[in-house]
Coordinates of C-alpha atoms and ligand atoms in Angstrom, one line a residue:
M1 CA 18.0 -12.7 -5.8
K2 CA 20.2 -12.9 -2.6
A3 CA 19.2 -11.2 0.6
A4 CA 20.8 -8.2 2.1
G5 CA 22.1 -9.9 5.3
R6 CA 21.8 -8.8 8.9
G7 CA 23.3 -5.3 9.6
R8 CA 24.9 -5.3 6.2
R9 CA 24.6 -2.1 4.4
L10 CA 23.4 -2.0 0.8
E11 CA 26.1 -0.6 -1.4
R12 CA 24.0 2.3 -2.8
N13 CA 23.7 5.3 -0.6
Q14 CA 20.0 5.3 -0.1
T15 CA 19.8 8.0 2.6
A16 CA 17.8 10.3 0.2
V17 CA 15.1 7.6 -0.6
E18 CA 11.9 7.6 1.2
Y19 CA 9.7 4.5 1.8
Y20 CA 6.0 4.5 1.9
F21 CA 3.6 1.9 3.1
A22 CA 1.0 1.3 0.3
P23 CA -2.7 1.7 1.0
M24 CA -4.6 -1.8 1.4
E25 CA -8.2 -1.8 1.9
G26 CA -9.2 -4.2 4.5
V27 CA -5.8 -4.6 5.9
T28 CA -3.8 -1.5 6.7
G29 CA -6.4 0.3 8.6
A30 CA -5.5 2.5 11.8
I31 CA -5.0 -0.6 14.1
Y32 CA -2.6 -2.2 11.7
R33 CA -0.7 1.1 11.1
A34 CA -0.3 1.7 14.9
A35 CA 1.0 -1.8 15.4
H36 CA 3.4 -1.6 12.5
H37 CA 4.7 1.7 13.6
R38 CA 5.3 0.7 17.0
Y39 CA 7.2 -2.5 16.3
F40 CA 8.7 -1.8 12.9
P41 CA 9.1 2.1 12.7
G42 CA 10.7 3.5 9.6
A43 CA 8.1 4.1 7.0
D44 CA 8.2 7.6 6.0
R45 CA 4.5 7.7 5.2
Y46 CA 1.5 5.4 5.5
Y47 CA -1.0 5.9 2.7
M48 CA -4.5 5.0 4.0
P49 CA -6.9 2.8 2.3
F50 CA -9.4 4.8 0.3
L51 CA -12.3 6.7 1.7
T52 CA -15.4 7.1 -0.6
P53 CA -17.2 10.4 0.1
T54 CA -20.9 10.3 -0.7
R55 CA -23.2 13.2 -1.7
D56 CA -24.4 13.8 1.9
H57 CA -20.8 14.9 2.9
V58 CA -20.4 13.1 6.2
F59 CA -17.7 10.4 6.8
T60 CA -19.1 7.2 8.3
P61 CA -18.1 6.0 11.7
R62 CA -16.1 3.3 10.1
E63 CA -14.2 5.8 7.8
L64 CA -13.5 8.0 10.9
R65 CA -12.0 5.1 12.9
N66 CA -9.5 4.7 10.0
A67 CA -9.0 8.3 9.2
A68 CA -9.6 10.5 12.3
P69 CA -6.4 12.0 13.7
E70 CA -7.0 10.6 17.2
Y71 CA -6.5 7.1 15.7
N72 CA -3.3 8.1 13.9
R73 CA -1.4 10.2 16.4
G74 CA 2.3 10.3 15.8
I75 CA 2.0 8.2 12.7
P76 CA 2.9 10.0 9.4
C77 CA -0.3 9.2 7.4
V78 CA -1.8 10.4 4.1
P79 CA -5.6 9.8 3.5
Q80 CA -6.7 8.6 0.1
V81 CA -10.0 9.4 -1.6
L82 CA -11.8 7.5 -4.2
T83 CA -14.4 9.4 -6.2
K84 CA -15.2 10.7 -9.7
N85 CA -17.1 13.8 -8.4
S86 CA -15.0 16.8 -8.0
G87 CA -17.4 18.4 -5.5
D88 CA -17.2 15.3 -3.3
F89 CA -13.4 15.2 -3.7
C90 CA -13.2 18.9 -2.7
W91 CA -15.4 18.4 0.4
A92 CA -13.6 15.4 1.6
A93 CA -10.1 16.9 0.9
R94 CA -11.0 20.1 2.8
A95 CA -12.3 18.1 5.7
L96 CA -9.1 16.1 5.9
F97 CA -6.9 19.2 5.6
D98 CA -9.1 20.7 8.4
M99 CA -8.2 17.6 10.4
G100 CA -4.5 18.4 10.0
Y101 CA -3.4 16.2 7.2
E102 CA -0.8 17.8 4.8
E103 CA -1.5 15.8 1.8
V104 CA -4.7 14.0 0.3
N105 CA -4.2 11.3 -2.2
L106 CA -6.5 10.6 -5.2
N107 CA -7.1 6.9 -6.2
L108 CA -6.8 6.4 -10.0
G109 CA -5.7 2.8 -9.8
C110 CA -8.3 0.6 -8.1
P111 CA -9.0 -2.2 -10.7
S112 CA -12.1 -3.7 -9.0
G113 CA -15.0 -4.3 -11.4
T114 CA -17.6 -2.5 -9.2
V115 CA -15.3 0.6 -8.9
V116 CA -14.2 0.7 -12.6
S117 CA -17.7 0.2 -13.9
K118 CA -18.8 3.3 -12.1
G119 CA -16.0 5.3 -13.8
K120 CA -14.0 5.5 -10.5
G121 CA -10.4 4.4 -9.5
A122 CA -8.6 3.1 -12.7
G123 CA -12.0 3.8 -14.4
M124 CA -11.1 7.5 -14.5
L125 CA -8.2 6.6 -16.8
A126 CA -10.6 5.7 -19.4
D127 CA -11.8 9.2 -20.2
P128 CA -8.7 11.5 -20.2
E129 CA -10.8 14.6 -21.1
G130 CA -13.1 13.9 -18.2
L131 CA -10.2 13.3 -15.9
D132 CA -8.6 16.6 -17.0
R133 CA -11.8 18.4 -16.1
F134 CA -11.9 16.8 -12.8
L135 CA -8.3 17.6 -12.0
D136 CA -8.9 21.2 -13.1
E137 CA -11.8 21.6 -10.8
I138 CA -10.1 19.9 -7.6
F139 CA -6.8 21.9 -8.0
A140 CA -8.9 25.0 -8.5
G141 CA -11.2 24.1 -5.5
V142 CA -8.8 22.9 -2.8
E143 CA -5.8 24.4 -1.3
G144 CA -3.2 21.8 0.0
K145 CA -1.1 19.1 -1.4
I146 CA -2.9 16.7 -3.7
S147 CA -1.0 13.5 -4.9
L148 CA -2.2 10.9 -7.4
K149 CA -1.8 7.1 -7.3
T150 CA -2.2 5.8 -10.8
R151 CA -1.8 2.9 -13.2
L152 CA -0.5 3.1 -16.7
G153 CA -3.9 3.0 -18.3
L154 CA -7.1 1.0 -18.5
E155 CA -6.2 -1.4 -21.4
S156 CA -2.9 -0.5 -22.7
P157 CA 0.3 1.4 -21.6
E158 CA 0.1 3.5 -24.8
E159 CA -2.6 5.4 -22.9
F160 CA 0.0 6.8 -20.5
P161 CA 1.7 9.5 -22.4
R162 CA -1.6 11.3 -22.8
L163 CA -2.3 10.9 -19.1
L164 CA 1.1 12.1 -18.1
E165 CA 0.6 15.2 -20.3
I166 CA -2.7 15.9 -18.3
F167 CA -1.1 15.2 -14.9
G168 CA 1.8 17.6 -16.0
K169 CA -0.6 20.6 -16.1
Y170 CA -1.4 20.5 -12.4
P171 CA 0.7 21.0 -9.3
V172 CA 0.6 17.3 -8.4
S173 CA 2.6 17.0 -5.1
L174 CA 3.6 13.3 -6.0
L175 CA 2.7 11.0 -8.7
I176 CA 2.7 7.4 -7.4
I177 CA 2.9 5.1 -10.4
H178 CA 1.9 1.4 -10.3
P179 CA 3.3 0.3 -13.7
R180 CA 0.5 -2.0 -14.7
V181 CA -2.7 -1.4 -16.7
R182 CA -6.1 -2.1 -15.0
R183 CA -6.3 -5.3 -17.1
D184 CA -3.2 -6.6 -15.5
F185 CA -5.0 -6.4 -12.0
Y186 CA -2.3 -7.5 -9.5
R187 CA -1.4 -10.6 -11.5
E188 CA 0.7 -9.7 -14.4
P189 CA 4.4 -8.6 -14.1
V190 CA 4.9 -4.9 -13.6
R191 CA 5.9 -3.1 -16.7
L192 CA 9.2 -1.6 -16.1
E193 CA 10.0 -0.4 -19.5
E194 CA 7.0 1.7 -19.6
F195 CA 7.8 3.1 -16.2
G196 CA 11.2 4.2 -17.5
R197 CA 9.5 5.9 -20.4
A198 CA 7.2 7.7 -18.0
L199 CA 10.1 9.1 -16.1
E200 CA 11.4 10.7 -19.3
L201 CA 8.1 12.3 -20.0
Y202 CA 7.1 13.5 -16.6
R203 CA 9.0 16.2 -14.7
G204 CA 7.3 16.2 -11.2
P205 CA 8.2 14.0 -8.3
V206 CA 7.5 10.4 -8.7
C207 CA 7.0 7.3 -6.6
Y208 CA 7.5 3.8 -7.9
N209 CA 5.0 1.0 -6.5
G210 CA 4.8 -2.6 -7.4
G211 CA 6.3 -5.9 -6.7
L212 CA 9.0 -4.9 -4.2
V213 CA 9.5 -7.9 -1.8
T214 CA 13.2 -7.7 -0.7
A215 CA 15.8 -5.1 0.2
E216 CA 17.6 -6.1 -2.9
D217 CA 14.5 -5.4 -5.1
C218 CA 14.4 -1.8 -3.8
A219 CA 18.2 -1.5 -4.5
R220 CA 17.6 -2.7 -8.0
I221 CA 14.8 -0.4 -8.8
Q222 CA 16.7 2.5 -7.4
G223 CA 19.8 1.6 -9.5
C224 CA 17.6 1.5 -12.7
F225 CA 15.6 4.6 -11.9
P226 CA 17.5 7.0 -9.5
Q227 CA 15.0 9.7 -10.3
A228 CA 12.2 7.8 -8.6
D229 CA 13.6 8.4 -5.1
R230 CA 10.3 7.3 -3.3
L231 CA 9.4 3.7 -3.2
M232 CA 6.0 2.5 -2.1
I233 CA 5.7 -1.1 -0.8
G234 CA 2.4 -3.1 -0.1
Q235 CA 2.4 -6.9 0.0
G236 CA 6.1 -7.1 0.5
L237 CA 5.6 -5.2 3.8
L238 CA 2.7 -7.2 4.8
A239 CA 4.7 -10.4 4.4
N240 CA 7.9 -8.9 6.0
P241 CA 7.0 -6.0 8.4
A242 CA 10.8 -5.4 8.9
L243 CA 11.5 -4.9 5.3
I244 CA 12.1 -1.1 5.5
R245 CA 14.5 -1.7 8.4
Q246 CA 16.4 -4.2 6.3
I247 CA 16.4 -1.8 3.3
K248 CA 18.1 0.8 5.6
G249 CA 20.8 -1.8 6.6
G250 CA 19.1 -3.0 9.8
G251 CA 18.5 -6.6 10.8
P252 CA 15.9 -9.2 9.6
P253 CA 12.7 -9.8 11.3
E254 CA 12.9 -11.5 14.7
R255 CA 10.6 -14.1 16.3
E256 CA 9.9 -12.0 19.4
E257 CA 9.0 -8.7 17.6
L258 CA 6.9 -10.6 15.1
R259 CA 5.0 -12.3 17.9
A260 CA 4.7 -9.0 19.8
F261 CA 3.3 -7.3 16.8
H262 CA 0.8 -10.2 16.1
D263 CA -0.4 -10.1 19.6
Q264 CA -0.9 -6.4 19.6
L265 CA -2.9 -6.7 16.3
L266 CA -5.0 -9.6 17.9
H267 CA -5.8 -7.8 21.0
S268 CA -6.6 -4.5 19.3
Y269 CA -8.9 -6.1 16.7
L270 CA -10.5 -8.0 19.6
E271 CA -11.1 -4.9 21.5
A272 CA -12.4 -2.9 18.4
F273 CA -14.7 -5.6 17.0
G274 CA -15.7 -7.2 20.3
S275 CA -16.0 -10.4 18.4
P276 CA -13.5 -13.3 18.1
R277 CA -15.0 -14.3 14.8
S278 CA -14.4 -11.0 12.9
T279 CA -10.9 -10.7 14.7
I280 CA -9.9 -14.1 13.4
F281 CA -11.2 -13.4 9.9
H282 CA -9.1 -10.2 9.8
M283 CA -6.0 -12.1 11.1
K284 CA -6.5 -14.7 8.4
E285 CA -6.0 -12.1 5.7
L286 CA -2.8 -11.0 7.3
W287 CA -1.5 -14.6 7.6
T288 CA -1.8 -15.0 3.8
Y289 CA 1.1 -12.7 3.6
L290 CA 2.9 -13.1 6.9
S291 CA 3.2 -16.8 6.5
R292 CA 5.6 -16.2 3.7
L293 CA 8.3 -15.5 6.3
F294 CA 8.0 -18.9 7.9
Q295 CA 9.8 -22.0 6.6
G296 CA 7.3 -24.9 6.1
A297 CA 4.3 -22.7 6.8
E298 CA 1.7 -24.8 5.0
K299 CA 0.5 -26.9 7.9
P300 CA -0.1 -24.2 10.5
L301 CA -1.5 -21.9 7.7
K302 CA -4.1 -24.6 7.1
G303 CA -4.8 -24.6 10.8
I304 CA -5.1 -20.8 10.9
R305 CA -7.4 -20.7 7.9
K306 CA -9.7 -23.6 9.5
A307 CA -9.9 -21.9 12.8
E308 CA -13.2 -20.3 13.8
Q309 CA -12.5 -20.0 17.6
M310 CA -9.8 -18.3 19.5
A311 CA -8.2 -21.7 21.1
P312 CA -7.6 -23.4 17.7
Y313 CA -6.5 -20.2 16.2
Q314 CA -4.0 -19.6 19.0
S315 CA -2.6 -23.1 18.8
A316 CA -2.1 -22.9 14.9
V317 CA -0.3 -19.5 15.5
D318 CA 1.9 -21.0 18.2
A319 CA 2.8 -23.7 15.8
M320 CA 3.6 -21.2 13.2
F321 CA 5.9 -19.3 15.6
R322 CA 7.9 -22.5 16.3
L323 CA 9.0 -22.6 12.7
P324 CA 12.4 -21.1 11.3
I325 CA 11.8 -17.5 10.1
R326 CA 13.3 -16.4 6.8
E327 CA 15.3 -13.2 6.2
D328 CA 13.3 -12.6 3.2
A329 CA 9.7 -13.4 2.5
A330 CA 9.2 -16.2 -0.1
W331 CA 7.5 -15.4 -3.3
E332 CA 6.7 -18.2 -5.8
R333 CA 6.6 -15.9 -8.8
R334 CA 8.8 -12.9 -9.1
L335 CA 6.9 -9.9 -10.3
F336 CA 9.9 -8.4 -12.2
E337 CA 13.4 -9.5 -13.2
L338 CA 15.9 -6.8 -13.8
Ligands
LIG1 C1 -6.0 -6.3 -0.6 C2 -5.5 -5.1 -1.3 C3 -6.1 -3.8 -1.0 C4 -5.6 -2.6 -1.7 N1 -6.3 -1.5 -1.4 C5 -5.8 -0.4 -2.0 C6 -6.3 1.0 -1.7 O1 -7.2 1.1 -0.7 N2 -5.9 2.0 -2.4 C7 -4.9 1.9 -3.3 O2 -4.5 3.0 -3.9 N3 -4.4 0.8 -3.6 C8 -4.8 -0.3 -3.0 N4 -4.2 -1.4 -3.3 C9 -3.0 -1.6 -4.1 C10 -1.8 -1.3 -3.4 O3 -1.8 -0.2 -2.6 C11 -0.5 -1.5 -4.3 O4 -0.6 -0.6 -5.3 C12 -0.5 -2.9 -5.0 O5 -0.7 -4.0 -3.9 C13 0.9 -3.1 -5.7 O6 2.0 -2.8 -4.8 P1 2.7 -4.1 -4.1 O7 3.2 -5.1 -5.1 O8 3.9 -3.4 -3.4 O9 1.7 -4.8 -3.2 C14 -4.7 -2.7 -2.6 C15 -4.0 -3.9 -3.0 C16 -4.5 -5.1 -2.3 C17 -3.8 -6.4 -2.7

């Protein structure tokens, strides 16, 4: 696929399309969102990594540092809740609406073994009747917009039509579809045919999510599925924080802004954690994605991964920033071919 070049407008008129930053637990917390919004504004919403309410109905200090409004001022954020208990969901959603959020998202997609074995996340898709009861209780119990982020099923996309029938019974403000089943985790190609079929069956607002890495990917998905006028991007944006700007016809990522973005993240994590070790640990996860923008990144990336102290970390980062920067992040295996 060829890149959309600097300042060149994509052919389709995409003004009506909205672009959302996907929630990514451990990566896109409040500090990340603030830095991204400052240096690469343009995301219409940031979906927050999930909160997991417990029976005692208090958010932990760590959860509040992600979700409390004072950490998200001026940034369009949507909190996400992961639970199978409708009472706990209602409590969390009410608390979040009281904080001023306009929408709360329910996680029906997390594939992790520990989550699914407890019947949460994608595990909720295994029991459609239970899910129906849960939705009935939360839509009756809470006033405010509730959106869903779902996979196509647990084992097979054949599960999806029944699930869509259930979703269609409720005033779901947005159905975000990640067209994989739980068994696919994030490895297998996304299932675009099944996504297309879902659009025929479901009448409410839909957002597509999965495998979008370049501006051209987004244009192609839009060309195939114009009804899905919202696109959610996760790993593609971690790798290329300027991707939404490029999609909208703006320029590719520049060295100086990437460096400033990196430095703000580093300093904010250092301030928040008070420890170079955990700061570097956090930055390493980011670099697994961001390094895809740099040509010949293997050597400095190795240096970053090895670093445990600030001095070697900084010198590996300096080496990274001396490399040529790509217009599009490199991806060894395309997640879809259209
Ligand atoms: C490290 C990581 C953390 C994630 N955390 C969450 C999460 O908290 N909530 C959620 O709904 N999805 C989560 N996801 C899934 C992403 O939101 C998204 O659906 C997935 O990465 C596919 O989109 P992409 O190909 O654009 O990245 C996570 C994915 C990754 C790789």
